[in-house]
């Protein structure tokens, strides 16, 4: 066991880069009263093509740092980290680090609501290569909704488009249209598409442009926020450990000024950012 603070602390939100800002934004819209610390491991992003072992180690380092900063609860606002590292951290690390701390992911909250959103019982998942290869959405949706057919498609160009500020350019039109058509060709019965990467909501204007009529596109921020709200209501002992001041602290392993500039794409406001080292 390590010696960690026991006083109330902020809720931690971790992502490999910027995409988790869409998760944090959704959480803050519903739960603005809490303090938050956002940590982006931008220096080592993207995680989507990295191995399970590397994603686990990087994610564990970030979680430990957030614990050291006083967080009792950490949200992995990253689909790749949720797919490749969450279960190991929950089952292997937390019992030894501090069994009273919690780490939650963003795949299960999304999987839980799918049954309410699809009428055809055919769902598409658009995500990074790592998330698709992990089959995490397929597994979690099947557990809860065994009658739902899940089809996944990796979209390797979508994150670079967003992070290079090309979300409104012709390249985005080409790749979004191409991938949307590929997904629907794989299963024409799909009526619900999950954006299984936190960068993808930035491409919503293009996604809406090229999706078929009647298809619902699911962004995770809203449902992760609702799940967190429910979790805190069911666990008052954890809720009492979450500091309430309405403040957010932003940390990055990359250049702080660069993060602040790029964060504008996700938050549409200027933020103060601090540099931090991991590992």
Tab-separated table of C-alpha atoms in Angstrom:
chain	number	residue	atom	x	y	z
A	1	UNK	CA	0.000	0.000	0.000
A	2	UNK	CA	1.242	3.499	-0.780
A	3	UNK	CA	0.661	6.553	1.349
A	4	UNK	CA	-1.962	8.614	-0.467
A	5	UNK	CA	-4.049	11.633	0.570
A	6	UNK	CA	-7.332	10.841	2.341
A	7	UNK	CA	-8.932	14.297	2.114
A	8	UNK	CA	-11.616	14.944	-0.533
A	9	UNK	CA	-10.093	15.485	-3.959
A	10	UNK	CA	-11.021	16.209	-7.562
A	11	UNK	CA	-12.414	13.654	-10.002
A	12	UNK	CA	-9.688	12.614	-12.433
A	13	UNK	CA	-10.306	12.303	-16.162
A	14	UNK	CA	-7.570	10.692	-18.255
A	15	UNK	CA	-7.105	10.419	-21.996
A	16	UNK	CA	-4.207	9.696	-24.300
A	17	UNK	CA	-4.723	13.146	-25.817
A	18	UNK	CA	-7.456	15.672	-26.435
A	19	UNK	CA	-10.484	13.489	-27.125
A	20	UNK	CA	-11.320	12.986	-23.460
A	21	UNK	CA	-12.143	16.688	-23.332
A	22	UNK	CA	-15.457	15.754	-24.986
A	23	UNK	CA	-16.091	13.357	-22.092
A	24	UNK	CA	-15.104	15.949	-19.489
A	25	UNK	CA	-17.342	18.519	-21.174
A	26	UNK	CA	-20.319	16.138	-21.049
A	27	UNK	CA	-19.660	15.347	-17.388
A	28	UNK	CA	-19.332	19.005	-16.417
A	29	UNK	CA	-22.582	19.912	-18.141
A	30	UNK	CA	-24.410	17.482	-15.857
A	31	UNK	CA	-22.163	17.673	-12.772
A	32	UNK	CA	-20.629	21.171	-12.684
A	33	UNK	CA	-20.335	21.266	-8.902
A	34	UNK	CA	-17.317	18.974	-8.652
A	35	UNK	CA	-13.623	19.710	-9.084
A	36	UNK	CA	-11.845	17.895	-11.915
A	37	UNK	CA	-8.292	17.200	-13.041
A	38	UNK	CA	-7.862	16.394	-16.720
A	39	UNK	CA	-4.655	14.627	-17.750
A	40	UNK	CA	-3.768	14.158	-21.418
A	41	UNK	CA	-0.773	11.984	-22.290
A	42	UNK	CA	-0.265	13.865	-25.540
A	43	UNK	CA	3.476	13.231	-25.678
A	44	UNK	CA	2.815	9.507	-26.163
A	45	UNK	CA	-0.413	9.713	-28.157
A	46	UNK	CA	-2.022	8.121	-30.045
A	47	UNK	CA	-2.745	4.963	-28.072
A	48	UNK	CA	-4.965	3.395	-30.728
A	49	UNK	CA	-2.216	1.446	-32.502
A	50	UNK	CA	-0.172	0.519	-29.408
A	51	UNK	CA	-0.091	-2.947	-27.842
A	52	UNK	CA	-2.151	-3.984	-24.834
A	53	UNK	CA	0.933	-4.047	-22.613
A	54	UNK	CA	2.055	-0.549	-23.562
A	55	UNK	CA	-1.421	0.966	-23.192
A	56	UNK	CA	-1.789	-0.708	-19.802
A	57	UNK	CA	1.558	0.614	-18.552
A	58	UNK	CA	0.949	4.164	-19.791
A	59	UNK	CA	-2.573	4.183	-18.350
A	60	UNK	CA	-1.397	2.815	-15.008
A	61	UNK	CA	1.211	5.574	-14.775
A	62	UNK	CA	-1.442	8.219	-15.439
A	63	UNK	CA	-3.868	6.742	-12.910
A	64	UNK	CA	-1.141	6.655	-10.262
A	65	UNK	CA	-0.310	10.302	-10.901
A	66	UNK	CA	-3.955	11.293	-10.582
A	67	UNK	CA	-4.161	9.363	-7.311
A	68	UNK	CA	-1.093	11.255	-6.097
A	69	UNK	CA	-2.876	14.497	-7.003
A	70	UNK	CA	-5.664	13.574	-4.605
A	71	UNK	CA	-8.198	11.879	-6.887
A	72	UNK	CA	-10.211	9.078	-5.286
A	73	UNK	CA	-12.111	8.446	-8.519
A	74	UNK	CA	-10.618	8.388	-12.020
A	75	UNK	CA	-12.526	8.155	-15.295
A	76	UNK	CA	-10.636	6.716	-18.255
A	77	UNK	CA	-12.049	9.116	-20.840
A	78	UNK	CA	-10.334	7.110	-23.571
A	79	UNK	CA	-11.844	4.146	-25.389
A	80	UNK	CA	-8.473	2.523	-26.049
A	81	UNK	CA	-7.436	2.742	-22.384
A	82	UNK	CA	-10.872	1.511	-21.310
A	83	UNK	CA	-10.568	-1.421	-23.715
A	84	UNK	CA	-6.960	-2.405	-23.058
A	85	UNK	CA	-6.148	-1.347	-19.480
A	86	UNK	CA	-9.235	-0.838	-17.314
A	87	UNK	CA	-9.932	-4.421	-16.280
A	88	UNK	CA	-6.311	-5.125	-15.328
A	89	UNK	CA	-6.081	-1.932	-13.282
A	90	UNK	CA	-9.362	-2.685	-11.518
A	91	UNK	CA	-8.607	-6.326	-10.763
A	92	UNK	CA	-4.825	-6.398	-10.363
A	93	UNK	CA	-3.617	-2.945	-9.301
A	94	UNK	CA	-6.310	-1.315	-7.177
A	95	UNK	CA	-6.405	-4.050	-4.498
A	96	UNK	CA	-2.696	-3.421	-3.865
A	97	UNK	CA	-2.631	0.354	-4.381
A	98	UNK	CA	-5.753	1.319	-2.444
A	99	UNK	CA	-8.948	-0.772	-2.484
A	100	UNK	CA	-10.989	2.341	-1.681
A	101	UNK	CA	-10.048	4.139	-4.906
A	102	UNK	CA	-11.988	3.583	-8.111
A	103	UNK	CA	-11.194	3.659	-11.817
A	104	UNK	CA	-14.104	3.629	-14.277
A	105	UNK	CA	-14.210	3.444	-18.080
A	106	UNK	CA	-16.470	4.761	-20.823
A	107	UNK	CA	-17.319	1.616	-22.799
A	108	UNK	CA	-19.723	0.024	-20.309
A	109	UNK	CA	-21.884	3.171	-19.853
A	110	UNK	CA	-22.277	3.306	-23.621
A	111	UNK	CA	-22.997	-0.411	-23.919
A	112	UNK	CA	-25.664	-0.175	-21.216
A	113	UNK	CA	-27.840	2.315	-23.124
A	114	UNK	CA	-27.584	0.709	-26.569
A	115	UNK	CA	-30.623	-1.485	-25.976
A	116	UNK	CA	-32.768	1.620	-25.500
A	117	UNK	CA	-31.489	3.328	-28.647
A	118	UNK	CA	-31.639	0.701	-31.395
A	119	UNK	CA	-34.904	-0.473	-32.899
A	120	UNK	CA	-33.473	-2.752	-35.578
A	121	UNK	CA	-31.116	-4.408	-33.022
A	122	UNK	CA	-28.215	-3.778	-35.410
A	123	UNK	CA	-25.495	-1.421	-34.137
A	124	UNK	CA	-22.311	-0.065	-35.697
A	125	UNK	CA	-19.145	0.931	-33.846
A	126	UNK	CA	-16.693	3.434	-35.322
A	127	UNK	CA	-13.418	3.524	-33.373
A	128	UNK	CA	-9.639	3.256	-33.480
A	129	UNK	CA	-7.936	0.091	-34.631
A	130	UNK	CA	-7.041	-0.842	-31.044
A	131	UNK	CA	-10.579	-0.507	-29.746
A	132	UNK	CA	-12.068	-2.455	-32.649
A	133	UNK	CA	-9.466	-5.207	-32.354
A	134	UNK	CA	-10.133	-5.545	-28.616
A	135	UNK	CA	-13.794	-6.459	-29.334
A	136	UNK	CA	-14.662	-4.634	-26.096
A	137	UNK	CA	-17.889	-3.129	-27.425
A	138	UNK	CA	-19.013	-6.435	-28.877
A	139	UNK	CA	-18.360	-8.202	-25.571
A	140	UNK	CA	-20.014	-5.597	-23.330
A	141	UNK	CA	-23.048	-5.113	-25.571
A	142	UNK	CA	-23.571	-8.874	-25.927
A	143	UNK	CA	-23.499	-9.273	-22.134
A	144	UNK	CA	-26.309	-6.761	-21.727
A	145	UNK	CA	-28.204	-7.095	-25.009
A	146	UNK	CA	-27.552	-10.557	-26.510
A	147	UNK	CA	-30.070	-9.908	-29.287
A	148	UNK	CA	-28.096	-6.951	-30.672
A	149	UNK	CA	-25.806	-7.523	-33.665
A	150	UNK	CA	-22.631	-5.398	-33.488
A	151	UNK	CA	-20.454	-4.446	-36.461
A	152	UNK	CA	-17.218	-2.541	-35.866
A	153	UNK	CA	-15.057	-0.530	-38.249
A	154	UNK	CA	-11.686	1.086	-37.581
A	155	UNK	CA	-11.302	4.658	-38.859
A	156	UNK	CA	-7.536	5.300	-38.668
A	157	UNK	CA	-7.633	8.694	-40.385
A	158	UNK	CA	-10.281	10.347	-38.220
A	159	UNK	CA	-8.077	11.220	-35.241
A	160	UNK	CA	-5.302	12.770	-37.399
A	161	UNK	CA	-7.936	14.816	-39.220
A	162	UNK	CA	-9.216	16.230	-35.944
A	163	UNK	CA	-5.835	16.857	-34.354
A	164	UNK	CA	-4.506	18.553	-37.482
A	165	UNK	CA	-7.509	20.894	-37.555
A	166	UNK	CA	-8.842	19.355	-40.779
A	167	UNK	CA	-12.256	18.347	-39.424
A	168	UNK	CA	-13.982	20.813	-41.740
A	169	UNK	CA	-11.787	20.201	-44.781
A	170	UNK	CA	-12.248	18.097	-47.924
A	171	UNK	CA	-10.107	15.299	-46.472
A	172	UNK	CA	-12.685	14.844	-43.728
A	173	UNK	CA	-15.441	14.595	-46.334
A	174	UNK	CA	-13.522	11.897	-48.192
A	175	UNK	CA	-12.669	9.691	-45.222
A	176	UNK	CA	-15.928	10.124	-43.308
A	177	UNK	CA	-18.025	9.353	-46.373
A	178	UNK	CA	-15.830	6.365	-47.217
A	179	UNK	CA	-15.985	4.865	-43.717
A	180	UNK	CA	-19.694	5.526	-43.246
A	181	UNK	CA	-20.430	3.762	-46.525
A	182	UNK	CA	-18.154	0.858	-45.564
A	183	UNK	CA	-19.938	0.407	-42.252
A	184	UNK	CA	-23.426	0.487	-43.750
A	185	UNK	CA	-22.367	-1.884	-46.543
A	186	UNK	CA	-21.211	-4.345	-43.878
A	187	UNK	CA	-24.685	-4.329	-42.307
A	188	UNK	CA	-27.438	-2.300	-44.023
A	189	UNK	CA	-29.754	-2.925	-41.045
A	190	UNK	CA	-27.700	-0.699	-38.710
A	191	UNK	CA	-29.869	2.028	-37.205
A	192	UNK	CA	-27.510	3.175	-34.412
A	193	UNK	CA	-23.829	4.112	-34.689
A	194	UNK	CA	-21.621	4.528	-31.643
A	195	UNK	CA	-18.699	6.928	-31.911
A	196	UNK	CA	-16.240	4.738	-30.040
A	197	UNK	CA	-13.456	7.313	-29.997
A	198	UNK	CA	-13.681	10.566	-28.076
A	199	UNK	CA	-12.212	12.569	-30.980
A	200	UNK	CA	-15.018	11.653	-33.322
A	201	UNK	CA	-17.710	14.084	-32.060
A	202	UNK	CA	-15.643	16.891	-33.600
A	203	UNK	CA	-16.508	15.314	-36.971
A	204	UNK	CA	-20.256	15.331	-36.282
A	205	UNK	CA	-21.133	17.794	-39.088
A	206	UNK	CA	-19.535	15.418	-41.617
A	207	UNK	CA	-20.960	12.315	-39.944
A	208	UNK	CA	-24.467	13.796	-40.041
A	209	UNK	CA	-23.915	14.726	-43.672
A	210	UNK	CA	-23.045	11.189	-44.759
A	211	UNK	CA	-25.143	9.007	-42.464
A	212	UNK	CA	-28.314	7.445	-43.773
A	213	UNK	CA	-31.666	8.974	-42.800
A	214	UNK	CA	-33.062	7.452	-39.628
A	215	UNK	CA	-29.665	6.398	-38.268
A	216	UNK	CA	-28.906	7.595	-34.718
A	217	UNK	CA	-25.330	8.617	-33.915
A	218	UNK	CA	-24.321	8.120	-30.281
A	219	UNK	CA	-21.815	10.443	-28.647
A	220	UNK	CA	-20.475	9.125	-25.353
A	221	UNK	CA	-20.180	12.256	-23.213
A	222	UNK	CA	-23.860	12.433	-22.300
A	223	UNK	CA	-24.130	8.779	-21.313
A	224	UNK	CA	-20.843	8.689	-19.398
A	225	UNK	CA	-22.050	11.711	-17.432
A	226	UNK	CA	-25.374	10.048	-16.635
A	227	UNK	CA	-23.570	6.877	-15.569
A	228	UNK	CA	-21.211	8.831	-13.302
A	229	UNK	CA	-24.135	10.689	-11.747
A	230	UNK	CA	-25.860	7.371	-11.061
A	231	UNK	CA	-22.649	5.879	-9.665
A	232	UNK	CA	-22.155	8.746	-7.206
A	233	UNK	CA	-25.787	8.512	-6.077
A	234	UNK	CA	-25.361	4.785	-5.425
A	235	UNK	CA	-22.022	5.261	-3.665
A	236	UNK	CA	-22.390	8.165	-1.214
A	237	UNK	CA	-19.108	7.170	0.435
A	238	UNK	CA	-17.299	7.981	-2.832
A	239	UNK	CA	-19.389	11.059	-3.505
A	240	UNK	CA	-18.275	12.456	-0.134
A	241	UNK	CA	-14.648	12.102	-1.282
A	242	UNK	CA	-15.236	14.242	-4.388
A	243	UNK	CA	-14.294	17.852	-3.831
A	244	UNK	CA	-16.890	20.443	-4.774
A	245	UNK	CA	-15.712	23.794	-6.062
A	246	UNK	CA	-16.523	23.750	-9.766
A	247	UNK	CA	-12.849	24.043	-10.741
A	248	UNK	CA	-10.886	22.229	-13.459
A	249	UNK	CA	-7.141	21.747	-13.699
A	250	UNK	CA	-5.704	20.734	-17.078
A	251	UNK	CA	-2.445	18.768	-17.348
A	252	UNK	CA	-0.564	17.476	-20.392
A	253	UNK	CA	2.637	15.531	-20.973
A	254	UNK	CA	3.204	17.619	-24.106
A	255	UNK	CA	3.733	21.352	-24.566
A	256	UNK	CA	1.189	23.236	-22.441
A	257	UNK	CA	0.714	26.070	-24.920
A	258	UNK	CA	0.142	23.653	-27.785
A	259	UNK	CA	-2.430	21.748	-25.712
A	260	UNK	CA	-4.250	24.971	-24.861
A	261	UNK	CA	-4.443	25.947	-28.528
A	262	UNK	CA	-5.677	22.518	-29.656
A	263	UNK	CA	-8.160	22.255	-26.783
A	264	UNK	CA	-10.081	25.105	-28.437
A	265	UNK	CA	-11.300	22.586	-31.056
A	266	UNK	CA	-12.975	20.539	-28.319
A	267	UNK	CA	-14.070	23.117	-25.735
A	268	UNK	CA	-14.415	26.336	-27.763
A	269	UNK	CA	-12.729	28.326	-25.003
A	270	UNK	CA	-9.244	29.174	-23.803
A	271	UNK	CA	-7.880	27.189	-20.856
A	272	UNK	CA	-4.776	27.317	-18.692
A	273	UNK	CA	-2.673	24.168	-18.958
A	274	UNK	CA	0.277	22.769	-16.990
A	275	UNK	CA	2.994	20.425	-18.210
A	276	UNK	CA	3.499	17.181	-16.304
A	277	UNK	CA	5.828	14.182	-16.698
A	278	UNK	CA	4.795	10.530	-16.443
A	279	UNK	CA	6.920	7.424	-16.135
